[in-house]
Coordinates of C-alpha atoms in Angstrom, one line a residue:
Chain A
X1 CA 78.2 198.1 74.6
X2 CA 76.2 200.9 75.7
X3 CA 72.9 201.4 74.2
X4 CA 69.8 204.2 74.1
X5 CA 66.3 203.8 72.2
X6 CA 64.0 206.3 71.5
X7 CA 60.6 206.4 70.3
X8 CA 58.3 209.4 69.0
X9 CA 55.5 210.0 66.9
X10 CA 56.2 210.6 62.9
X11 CA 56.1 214.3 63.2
X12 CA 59.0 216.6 60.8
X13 CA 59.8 218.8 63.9
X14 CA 61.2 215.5 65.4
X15 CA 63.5 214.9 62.2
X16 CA 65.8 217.7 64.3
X17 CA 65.4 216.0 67.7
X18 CA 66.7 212.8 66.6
X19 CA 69.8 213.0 64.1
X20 CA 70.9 215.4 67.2
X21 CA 69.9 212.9 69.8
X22 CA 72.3 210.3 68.2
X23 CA 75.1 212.7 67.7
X24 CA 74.9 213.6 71.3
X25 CA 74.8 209.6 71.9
X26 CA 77.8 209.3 69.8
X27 CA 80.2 211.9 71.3
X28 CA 81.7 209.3 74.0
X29 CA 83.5 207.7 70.9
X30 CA 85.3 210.8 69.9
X31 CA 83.9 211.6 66.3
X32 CA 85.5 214.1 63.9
X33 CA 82.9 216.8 63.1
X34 CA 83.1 215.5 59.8
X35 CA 81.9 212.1 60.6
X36 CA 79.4 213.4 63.4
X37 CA 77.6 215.2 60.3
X38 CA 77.9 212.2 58.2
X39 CA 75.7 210.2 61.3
X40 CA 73.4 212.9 61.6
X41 CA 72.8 213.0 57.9
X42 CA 72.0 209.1 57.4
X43 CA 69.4 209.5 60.6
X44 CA 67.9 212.7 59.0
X45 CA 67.3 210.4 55.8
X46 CA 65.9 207.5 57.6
X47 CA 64.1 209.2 59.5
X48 CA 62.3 211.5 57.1
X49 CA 61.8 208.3 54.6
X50 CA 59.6 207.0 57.8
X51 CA 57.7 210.3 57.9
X52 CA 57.3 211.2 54.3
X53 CA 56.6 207.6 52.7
X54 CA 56.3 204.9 55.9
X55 CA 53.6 207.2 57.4
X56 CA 52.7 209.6 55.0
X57 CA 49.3 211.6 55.6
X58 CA 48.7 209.3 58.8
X59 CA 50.8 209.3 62.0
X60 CA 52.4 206.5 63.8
X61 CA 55.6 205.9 65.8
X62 CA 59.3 205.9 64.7
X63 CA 61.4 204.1 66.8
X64 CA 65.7 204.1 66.7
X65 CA 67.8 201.9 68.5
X66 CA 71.3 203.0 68.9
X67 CA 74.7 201.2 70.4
X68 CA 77.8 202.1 70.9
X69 CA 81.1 200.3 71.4
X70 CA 84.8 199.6 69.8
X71 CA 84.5 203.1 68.0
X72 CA 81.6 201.9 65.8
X73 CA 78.0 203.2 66.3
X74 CA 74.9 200.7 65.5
X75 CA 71.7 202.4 64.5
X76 CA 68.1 201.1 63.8
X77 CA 66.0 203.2 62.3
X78 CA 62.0 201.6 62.3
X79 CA 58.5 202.0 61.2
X80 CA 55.3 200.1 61.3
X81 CA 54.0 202.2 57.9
X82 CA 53.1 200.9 55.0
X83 CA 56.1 199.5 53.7
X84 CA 58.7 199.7 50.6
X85 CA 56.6 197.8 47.1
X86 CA 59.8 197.5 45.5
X87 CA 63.2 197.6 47.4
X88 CA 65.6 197.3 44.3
X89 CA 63.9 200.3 43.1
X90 CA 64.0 202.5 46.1
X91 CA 67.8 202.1 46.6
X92 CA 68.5 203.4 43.1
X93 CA 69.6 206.6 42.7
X94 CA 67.0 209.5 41.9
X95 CA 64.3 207.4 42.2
X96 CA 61.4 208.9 44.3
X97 CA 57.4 207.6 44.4
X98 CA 56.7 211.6 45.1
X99 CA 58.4 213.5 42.1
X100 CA 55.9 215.9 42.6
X101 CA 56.6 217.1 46.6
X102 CA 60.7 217.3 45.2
X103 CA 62.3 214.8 46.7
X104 CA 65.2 214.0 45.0
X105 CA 65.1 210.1 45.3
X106 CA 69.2 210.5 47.0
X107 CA 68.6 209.1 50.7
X108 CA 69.6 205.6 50.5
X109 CA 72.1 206.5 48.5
X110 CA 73.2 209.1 50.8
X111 CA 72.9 206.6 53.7
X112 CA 75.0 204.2 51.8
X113 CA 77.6 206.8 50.8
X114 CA 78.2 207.9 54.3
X115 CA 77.8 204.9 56.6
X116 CA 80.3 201.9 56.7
X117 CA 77.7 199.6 57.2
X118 CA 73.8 199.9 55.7
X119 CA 71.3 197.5 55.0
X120 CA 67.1 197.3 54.8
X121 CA 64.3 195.4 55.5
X122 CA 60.8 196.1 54.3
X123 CA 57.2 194.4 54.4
X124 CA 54.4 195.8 53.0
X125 CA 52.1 196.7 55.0
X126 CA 54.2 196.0 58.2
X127 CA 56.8 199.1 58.1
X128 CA 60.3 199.4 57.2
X129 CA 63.7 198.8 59.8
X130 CA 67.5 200.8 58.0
X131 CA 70.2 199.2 59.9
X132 CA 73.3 201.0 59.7
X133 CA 77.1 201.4 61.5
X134 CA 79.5 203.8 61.5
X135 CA 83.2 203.0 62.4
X136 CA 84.7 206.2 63.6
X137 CA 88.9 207.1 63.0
X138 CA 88.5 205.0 59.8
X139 CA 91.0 207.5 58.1
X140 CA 93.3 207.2 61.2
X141 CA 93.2 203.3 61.0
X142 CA 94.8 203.9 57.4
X143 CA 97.3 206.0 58.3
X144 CA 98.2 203.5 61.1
X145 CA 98.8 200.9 58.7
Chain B
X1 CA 65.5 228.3 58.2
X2 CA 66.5 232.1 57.4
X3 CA 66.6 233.5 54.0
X4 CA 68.0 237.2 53.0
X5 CA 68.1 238.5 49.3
X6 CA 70.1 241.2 48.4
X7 CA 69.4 242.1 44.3
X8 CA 72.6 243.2 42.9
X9 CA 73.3 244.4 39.2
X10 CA 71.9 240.9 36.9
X11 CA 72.3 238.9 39.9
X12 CA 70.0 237.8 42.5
X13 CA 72.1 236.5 45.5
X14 CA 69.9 234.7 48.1
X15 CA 71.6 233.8 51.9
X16 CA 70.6 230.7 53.4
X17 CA 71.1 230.0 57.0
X18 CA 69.6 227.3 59.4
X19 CA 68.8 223.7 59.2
X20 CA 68.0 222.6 55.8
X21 CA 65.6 219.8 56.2
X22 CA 61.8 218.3 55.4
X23 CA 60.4 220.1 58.1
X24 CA 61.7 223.6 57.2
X25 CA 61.8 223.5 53.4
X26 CA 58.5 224.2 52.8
X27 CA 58.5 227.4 54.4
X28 CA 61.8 227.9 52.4
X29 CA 60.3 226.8 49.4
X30 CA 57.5 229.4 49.6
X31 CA 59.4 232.3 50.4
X32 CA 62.2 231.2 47.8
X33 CA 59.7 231.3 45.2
X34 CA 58.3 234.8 45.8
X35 CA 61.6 236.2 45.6
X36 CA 62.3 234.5 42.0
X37 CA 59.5 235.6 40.8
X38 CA 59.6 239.2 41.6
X39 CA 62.9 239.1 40.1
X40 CA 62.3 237.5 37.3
X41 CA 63.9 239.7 35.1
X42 CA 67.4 239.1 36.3
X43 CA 69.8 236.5 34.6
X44 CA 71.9 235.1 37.3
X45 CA 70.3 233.7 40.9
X46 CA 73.2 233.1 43.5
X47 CA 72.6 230.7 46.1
X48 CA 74.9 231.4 49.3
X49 CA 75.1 228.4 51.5
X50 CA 77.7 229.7 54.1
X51 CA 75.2 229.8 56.7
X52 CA 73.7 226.4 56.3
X53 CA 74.6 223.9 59.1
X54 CA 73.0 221.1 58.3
X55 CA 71.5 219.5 54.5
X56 CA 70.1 216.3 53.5
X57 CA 68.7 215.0 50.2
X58 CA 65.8 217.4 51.1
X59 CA 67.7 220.2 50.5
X60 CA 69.0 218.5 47.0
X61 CA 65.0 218.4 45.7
X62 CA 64.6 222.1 47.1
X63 CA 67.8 223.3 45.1
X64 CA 67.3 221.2 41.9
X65 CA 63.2 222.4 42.4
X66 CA 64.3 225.7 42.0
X67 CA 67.0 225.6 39.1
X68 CA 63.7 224.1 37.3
X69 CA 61.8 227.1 38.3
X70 CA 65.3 229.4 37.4
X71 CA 65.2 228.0 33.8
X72 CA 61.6 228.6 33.0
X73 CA 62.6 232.5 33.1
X74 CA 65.8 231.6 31.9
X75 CA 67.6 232.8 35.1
X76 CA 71.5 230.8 35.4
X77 CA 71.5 229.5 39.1
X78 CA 75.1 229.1 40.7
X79 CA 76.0 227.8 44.0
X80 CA 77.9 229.6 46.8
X81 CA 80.0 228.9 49.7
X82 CA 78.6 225.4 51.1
X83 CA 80.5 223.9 54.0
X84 CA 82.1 220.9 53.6
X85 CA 79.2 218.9 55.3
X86 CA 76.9 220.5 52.5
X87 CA 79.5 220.1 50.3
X88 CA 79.4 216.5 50.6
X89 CA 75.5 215.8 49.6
X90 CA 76.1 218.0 47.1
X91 CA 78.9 216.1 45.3
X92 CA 77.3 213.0 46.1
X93 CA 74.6 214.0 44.5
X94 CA 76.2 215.4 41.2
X95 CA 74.2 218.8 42.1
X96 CA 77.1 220.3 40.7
X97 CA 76.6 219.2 37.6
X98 CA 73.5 221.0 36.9
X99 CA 74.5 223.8 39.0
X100 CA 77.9 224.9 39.3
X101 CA 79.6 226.1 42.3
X102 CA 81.0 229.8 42.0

């Protein structure tokens, strides 16, 4: 399996730097378009959560861990903010801690809509690690069938 | 982000183009808001989305932000052209729901 890992600080001009960093990772694997935005989507989301609510008004470092092999992609998405209080509530729909800034509460949701795989891990006070895969020619698997 | 707005008998239609994400909504946000509110007397706001590339659930919160803002001068806000990777968080999101795609 090949594998890249990057690391920079929690900064919204790098939100752009990294969903395109793991599309360009991807590429070797052939994606659609269609399932190349998908990928870049979920990473936007995880990565802005990190930003916006793992960091916040402080600054730290976001790091993503990406692998690539049988037509699937493996992405890590990590923090060492402050950590989701209540996971069941974060990964329902609409539900946002900042109602106020107008964030819509949709990026797990989105993440979970768009990735085969997803799943998360938080501590309080230790940060927050998104774990999601995406298998790519899922549609053409079907059709194979 | 780049945002043109071209008045046009009750309508206002406003052309989004760019990368619609947390770092460039607040700009968007800003300059969004101006433009409702010096047409305020209009009763349809048009939102053309042919020239965004790429959306996430930011880009939800900044569209469902500004039907709020749309309905407080009881201005109707429609949706425009989004391709299909907008498309997408949009439906996922039931956006269309609250604002209907033209």
């Amino acid at each position: 399996m090949n594998k890249m890992s990057l690391s920079f600080l929690s900064r919204p001009e790098n939100e752009v730097f990294a969903r395109n960093a793991v599309a360009a990772f991807a590429l070797p694997l052939n994606p659609t378009l269609s399932e190349l935005s998908d990928v870049k989507t979920a990473v936007s989301e995880a990565v802005t959560n990190a930003i916006v609510h793992g960091y916040g008004e402080t600054e730290g470092w976001i790091k993503v861990d990406c692998g690539i092999g049988d037509g699937t992609i493996h992405i890590t998405v990590s923090d060492s903010g402050k950590g989701i209080e209540d996971l069941s509530q974060a990964l329902t729909p609409f539900f946002t801690t900042l109602p106020q800034e107008e964030h819509s509460g949709m990026g797990f949701t989105i993440m979970q809509t768009f990735m085969s795989s997803f799943s998360v891990r938080s501590q309080k006070g230790e940060g927050t690690e998104v774990t999601m895969s995406k298998h790519f020619g899922a549609r053409a698997d079907e059709d194979a069938r | 982000m780049k945002l043109l707005c071209c008045p046009k008998g009750d309508s206002l239609y406003l052309y989004l183009s760019g990368e619609l994400d947390d770092c460039s909504v607040s700009r968007l946000r800003a300059e969004t808001d101006a433009l409702i509110d010096e047409h305020a007397g209009l009763s349809r706001a048009i939102f053309n989305l042919a020239g965004v590339r790429f959306m996430d659930s930011t880009g939800i919160g900044f569209l469902i932000g500004r039907y709020k803002k749309l309905k407080q001068y009881g201005i109707a806000m429609f949706l425009e052209n989004p391709d299909s990777c907008a498309d997408k968080v949009l439906l996922v999101s039931g956006v269309y729901s609250l604002i209907p795609k033209v």
